[in-house]
Coordinates of C-alpha atoms in Angstrom, one line a residue:
M1 CA 99.2 -32.9 124.8
R2 CA 98.8 -29.5 123.2
A3 CA 96.5 -29.6 120.2
L4 CA 95.0 -27.2 117.6
L5 CA 91.5 -27.8 116.4
V6 CA 90.8 -26.2 113.0
V7 CA 87.0 -25.8 112.6
N8 CA 85.3 -25.1 109.2
P9 CA 82.0 -23.4 110.3
A10 CA 80.6 -24.1 106.8
A11 CA 81.1 -27.9 107.1
T12 CA 77.9 -29.3 105.6
T13 CA 77.2 -32.2 108.0
T14 CA 77.8 -30.7 111.4
S15 CA 75.7 -28.2 113.4
A16 CA 77.0 -25.6 115.9
R17 CA 75.6 -27.9 118.7
T18 CA 77.5 -30.9 117.3
R19 CA 80.7 -28.9 117.1
D20 CA 80.3 -27.8 120.7
V21 CA 80.0 -31.4 121.8
L22 CA 83.1 -32.4 119.8
I23 CA 85.1 -29.5 121.2
H24 CA 84.1 -30.4 124.8
A25 CA 85.1 -34.1 124.2
L26 CA 88.5 -33.2 122.8
A27 CA 89.2 -30.6 125.4
S28 CA 88.6 -33.1 128.2
E29 CA 91.6 -35.1 126.9
M30 CA 94.1 -32.4 125.9
K31 CA 95.1 -28.8 126.0
L32 CA 93.1 -27.6 123.1
E33 CA 93.2 -24.4 121.1
V34 CA 90.1 -23.9 118.8
V35 CA 90.2 -21.7 115.8
T36 CA 87.3 -21.2 113.3
T37 CA 88.3 -20.6 109.7
E38 CA 87.3 -17.2 108.4
Y39 CA 88.5 -17.2 104.8
R40 CA 89.7 -19.5 102.0
G41 CA 93.2 -20.6 102.8
H42 CA 92.8 -19.9 106.5
A43 CA 93.2 -23.6 107.4
R44 CA 96.4 -23.7 105.4
D45 CA 97.7 -20.7 107.4
L46 CA 96.8 -22.4 110.7
G47 CA 98.6 -25.6 109.6
R48 CA 101.7 -23.7 108.7
Q49 CA 101.7 -22.0 112.1
A50 CA 101.3 -25.4 113.8
A51 CA 104.2 -26.8 111.8
D52 CA 106.4 -23.8 112.8
S53 CA 105.5 -24.0 116.5
D54 CA 107.6 -25.7 119.1
D55 CA 104.8 -27.1 121.3
T56 CA 101.8 -28.2 119.0
E57 CA 101.8 -32.0 118.9
L58 CA 98.5 -32.5 117.1
V59 CA 96.3 -30.7 114.6
V60 CA 92.7 -31.8 114.3
A61 CA 90.8 -30.8 111.2
L62 CA 87.0 -30.6 111.6
G63 CA 85.5 -30.2 108.1
G64 CA 85.4 -31.8 104.7
D65 CA 88.2 -32.9 102.3
G66 CA 88.9 -29.2 101.3
T67 CA 89.6 -28.3 104.9
V68 CA 91.9 -31.3 105.4
N69 CA 93.8 -30.5 102.2
E70 CA 94.4 -26.9 103.4
V71 CA 95.7 -28.1 106.8
V72 CA 98.0 -30.7 105.1
N73 CA 99.4 -28.1 102.8
G74 CA 100.1 -25.9 105.8
L75 CA 101.7 -28.6 107.8
L76 CA 104.0 -29.6 104.8
H77 CA 104.9 -26.1 103.7
N78 CA 108.6 -26.9 104.2
G79 CA 108.3 -30.4 103.0
P80 CA 107.5 -33.7 104.8
D81 CA 109.1 -34.5 108.1
P82 CA 106.9 -37.1 109.9
D83 CA 109.2 -37.4 112.9
R84 CA 109.1 -33.6 113.6
L85 CA 105.8 -32.3 112.4
P86 CA 102.6 -32.4 114.4
R87 CA 100.3 -35.4 113.8
L88 CA 97.0 -35.0 112.0
A89 CA 93.6 -36.1 113.1
V90 CA 90.5 -35.7 110.9
V91 CA 86.9 -35.3 112.1
P92 CA 84.7 -35.6 109.0
G93 CA 82.3 -32.8 108.5
G94 CA 81.9 -32.6 104.7
S95 CA 79.5 -34.2 102.2
T96 CA 81.9 -37.1 101.2
N97 CA 84.9 -37.1 103.5
V98 CA 87.0 -39.4 101.3
F99 CA 90.3 -39.0 103.2
A100 CA 88.8 -39.8 106.6
R101 CA 86.8 -42.8 105.4
A102 CA 89.8 -44.1 103.4
L103 CA 91.7 -44.1 106.7
G104 CA 89.0 -46.3 108.2
L105 CA 87.3 -43.6 110.4
P106 CA 83.5 -43.5 110.8
N107 CA 81.7 -41.0 108.6
D108 CA 79.9 -39.6 111.6
A109 CA 81.6 -36.8 113.3
V110 CA 80.7 -37.9 116.9
E111 CA 81.8 -41.5 116.2
A112 CA 85.0 -40.4 114.5
T113 CA 85.9 -38.2 117.5
G114 CA 85.4 -41.2 119.8
A115 CA 87.7 -43.3 117.5
I116 CA 90.3 -40.6 117.5
L117 CA 90.3 -40.3 121.3
D118 CA 90.6 -44.1 121.6
A119 CA 93.5 -44.0 119.2
L120 CA 95.2 -41.3 121.2
R121 CA 94.8 -43.3 124.4
D122 CA 96.1 -46.4 122.6
R123 CA 98.9 -44.5 120.8
T124 CA 97.9 -45.8 117.4
E125 CA 98.8 -43.9 114.3
R126 CA 100.1 -44.5 110.8
T127 CA 102.4 -42.7 108.5
V128 CA 100.7 -42.1 105.1
G129 CA 102.1 -41.2 101.7
L130 CA 100.8 -38.1 99.8
G131 CA 100.8 -36.8 96.3
R132 CA 102.4 -33.5 95.2
A133 CA 101.5 -31.6 92.0
A134 CA 103.4 -28.7 90.5
G135 CA 103.6 -26.7 87.3
T136 CA 106.0 -28.3 84.9
P137 CA 109.3 -26.4 84.4
G138 CA 109.7 -25.0 80.9
T139 CA 105.9 -24.8 80.3
K140 CA 103.4 -21.9 80.6
D141 CA 102.3 -23.5 83.9
E142 CA 105.7 -23.6 85.5
S143 CA 104.8 -20.8 87.9
A144 CA 101.9 -22.8 89.4
P145 CA 102.8 -23.4 93.0
P146 CA 103.3 -26.9 94.2
R147 CA 100.5 -28.4 96.2
W148 CA 99.9 -31.6 98.2
F149 CA 96.9 -33.8 97.9
T150 CA 95.6 -36.5 100.1
F151 CA 93.5 -38.8 98.0
C152 CA 93.2 -37.7 94.3
A153 CA 93.8 -35.3 91.6
G154 CA 92.4 -35.1 88.1
L155 CA 92.9 -33.4 84.7
G156 CA 90.1 -33.2 82.2
F157 CA 86.6 -34.5 82.6
D158 CA 86.3 -35.1 86.3
A159 CA 87.8 -31.7 87.1
S160 CA 85.2 -30.1 84.7
V161 CA 82.4 -31.8 86.7
I162 CA 83.9 -30.5 90.0
G163 CA 84.1 -27.0 88.5
R164 CA 80.4 -27.2 87.5
V165 CA 79.5 -28.4 91.0
E166 CA 81.4 -25.5 92.6
Q167 CA 79.5 -23.0 90.4
Q168 CA 76.2 -24.5 91.5
R169 CA 77.2 -24.3 95.2
E170 CA 78.1 -20.6 94.7
R171 CA 74.5 -20.1 93.5
G172 CA 73.2 -21.6 96.8
K173 CA 72.8 -25.3 95.7
R174 CA 73.6 -27.9 98.4
S175 CA 76.5 -30.3 97.7
T176 CA 74.7 -33.7 97.2
H177 CA 75.5 -36.8 95.2
A178 CA 72.5 -36.0 93.0
L179 CA 74.0 -32.6 92.2
Y180 CA 77.2 -34.3 91.1
M181 CA 75.4 -36.8 88.9
R182 CA 73.5 -34.1 87.1
Q183 CA 76.7 -32.2 86.4
V184 CA 78.3 -35.4 85.1
V185 CA 75.6 -35.7 82.5
R186 CA 75.8 -32.0 81.6
Q187 CA 79.5 -32.1 81.2
Y188 CA 79.3 -35.2 79.0
L189 CA 76.9 -33.5 76.7
D190 CA 79.2 -30.5 76.5
E191 CA 82.5 -32.3 76.5
P192 CA 84.5 -31.3 73.4
H193 CA 87.2 -34.0 73.7
R194 CA 85.1 -37.1 73.9
R195 CA 86.7 -38.9 70.9
H196 CA 90.1 -37.3 70.6
G197 CA 91.8 -36.8 73.9
P198 CA 94.5 -34.0 74.2
I199 CA 96.3 -35.5 77.3
T200 CA 99.7 -37.3 77.2
L201 CA 101.1 -39.2 80.1
D202 CA 105.0 -38.9 80.3
R203 CA 107.1 -41.0 82.7
P204 CA 110.8 -41.5 82.9
G205 CA 112.1 -44.5 80.9
K206 CA 108.8 -45.3 79.3
D207 CA 107.0 -44.5 76.1
P208 CA 104.4 -41.7 76.4
V209 CA 100.7 -42.6 76.5
S210 CA 98.8 -40.2 74.3
D211 CA 95.3 -39.2 73.2
L212 CA 93.8 -39.5 76.7
V213 CA 90.5 -37.8 77.4
L214 CA 90.9 -37.7 81.2
S215 CA 93.4 -38.8 83.8
I216 CA 92.7 -39.4 87.4
V217 CA 95.5 -39.7 89.9
C218 CA 94.8 -41.7 93.0
N219 CA 96.7 -41.8 96.3
T220 CA 94.4 -44.3 97.9
A221 CA 91.3 -46.4 97.4
P222 CA 88.4 -45.9 97.2
W223 CA 88.6 -42.9 94.8
T224 CA 85.2 -41.6 96.1
Y225 CA 81.9 -42.6 97.6
L226 CA 78.4 -42.5 96.4
G227 CA 76.5 -42.4 99.7
N228 CA 77.8 -45.5 101.5
R229 CA 79.0 -47.1 98.3
P230 CA 82.8 -46.9 97.8
V231 CA 83.9 -46.3 94.2
Y232 CA 87.3 -47.8 93.1
A233 CA 88.9 -46.1 90.2
S234 CA 92.4 -47.5 91.1
P235 CA 91.8 -50.4 93.5
A236 CA 95.5 -51.0 94.0
A237 CA 96.2 -47.4 95.2
S238 CA 97.3 -47.2 98.8
F239 CA 98.6 -44.7 101.3
D240 CA 101.6 -47.1 101.6
T241 CA 102.7 -46.8 97.9
A242 CA 103.2 -43.9 95.5
L243 CA 100.5 -42.8 93.0
D244 CA 98.2 -44.7 90.7
V245 CA 96.8 -43.3 87.4
V246 CA 93.7 -44.4 85.5
S247 CA 93.0 -42.7 82.2
L248 CA 90.5 -43.1 79.4
S249 CA 91.1 -42.6 75.7
K250 CA 87.5 -42.5 74.6
L251 CA 84.2 -41.2 76.0
S252 CA 81.7 -42.3 73.3
A253 CA 78.3 -43.2 74.6
P254 CA 79.0 -47.0 74.7
A255 CA 82.3 -46.4 76.4
V256 CA 80.8 -44.1 79.0
A257 CA 78.0 -46.7 79.7
R258 CA 80.6 -49.4 80.1
Y259 CA 83.0 -47.6 82.4
A260 CA 80.3 -46.0 84.5
T261 CA 78.9 -49.5 85.1
Q262 CA 82.4 -50.7 86.0
L263 CA 82.9 -47.9 88.5
L264 CA 79.5 -48.4 90.1
T265 CA 80.2 -52.1 90.5
S266 CA 83.9 -51.7 91.3
T267 CA 85.5 -53.6 94.2
P268 CA 88.8 -53.6 96.0
E269 CA 89.9 -56.2 93.5
R270 CA 88.4 -54.9 90.3
G271 CA 88.1 -51.4 88.8
P272 CA 87.8 -49.9 85.3
R273 CA 89.2 -52.1 82.5
G274 CA 89.0 -52.4 78.7
K275 CA 90.9 -51.3 75.6
H276 CA 90.2 -47.6 76.2
A277 CA 91.3 -47.7 79.9
V278 CA 94.9 -47.2 80.9
T279 CA 95.8 -48.1 84.5
I280 CA 99.3 -47.7 86.0
H281 CA 100.3 -48.6 89.6
D282 CA 102.8 -47.1 92.0
L283 CA 104.2 -44.1 90.0
T284 CA 106.7 -41.9 91.8
D285 CA 107.3 -39.3 89.1
F286 CA 105.3 -38.5 86.0
T287 CA 103.8 -35.6 84.0
L288 CA 100.4 -35.0 82.4
N289 CA 100.6 -32.7 79.3
S290 CA 97.7 -31.4 77.4
K291 CA 97.5 -29.8 73.9
V292 CA 94.8 -27.4 75.2
P293 CA 94.1 -26.0 78.7
L294 CA 92.0 -28.3 80.7
P295 CA 90.3 -28.1 84.1
F296 CA 92.5 -29.4 87.0
Q297 CA 91.3 -30.5 90.5
M298 CA 93.0 -31.8 93.7
D299 CA 91.0 -33.4 96.5
G300 CA 87.8 -32.2 95.0
D301 CA 88.9 -28.5 94.7
H302 CA 88.8 -27.0 91.2
L303 CA 92.1 -25.1 90.6
G304 CA 91.5 -23.7 87.1
L305 CA 93.0 -24.6 83.7
R306 CA 96.3 -26.3 83.2
T307 CA 98.3 -27.6 80.2
S308 CA 101.0 -29.4 82.1
V309 CA 101.2 -30.8 85.7
T310 CA 104.1 -32.8 87.2
F311 CA 103.3 -35.3 89.9
T312 CA 105.4 -36.8 92.7
G313 CA 104.3 -39.6 95.0
V314 CA 105.9 -39.3 98.4
R315 CA 105.8 -42.2 100.7
R316 CA 105.8 -41.6 104.5
A317 CA 104.9 -38.0 104.3
L318 CA 102.7 -37.4 107.4
R319 CA 101.7 -39.1 110.6
V320 CA 97.9 -39.6 111.1
I321 CA 95.9 -40.6 114.1
V322 CA 93.7 -43.7 113.3

């Protein structure tokens, strides 16, 4: 088997020695080309090259969710074609690794490599669905390029928190769960739309849902992890269905306390609920429109401000080694 290993040298939970061990283990089982990313978007470019090649059968992403997202967008630059495109394997190297863990892989890079090698020997894989987001035609965001996401996207509050975290990381702070929680509190104190949400959810054949403060789009469950604790924003979300949406119409102090508690105690059967929570399962096509520009994120990557984003849930988009 001919494989490409895409290595993010800035991955937060792997050392150079660990990466050498992983490379040696993978190279013992396949004809392996190793490329270390050198700039933002490099993993996407490598994924595109693998998709266009005639002999690459597997792409292994060693890094966090951002690296995986770039590889996926490169692989799918001409659209999904599971039977033709190289398969994807993920070795977790980031701080959270939602996609890899949602697939059932260990959160340890060495253990995950062993699981991937076992899966390759046993020829076990699955075809997963993905989400796609693009600027809405006829709006000021129509020129925003389409982009795939593996586990979540968000417009509003959660994207604002991610933007704050990225600013702190640029200043040298390490990405930790404590850093995220501090930024959640700061964003809440500064949030201008706590009581009157500017977001409207539009979907074909249904009445619009308006006055939303935030909207989180999930392609799988859990939505994220706090350490070893999974957090379920949309428990019914799955790689085998289209997209789920959970939105809140109010962020008053009592509402925040209630929904934060529900998230922290969420289970695969029970997520956020209440009169200010809107949850919709298995959506193929819908649009989030905002009266004002709001922060937008995909797979934990802050993408700037948007006023309108159109989403598509695509079943059976990519083959993954598990």
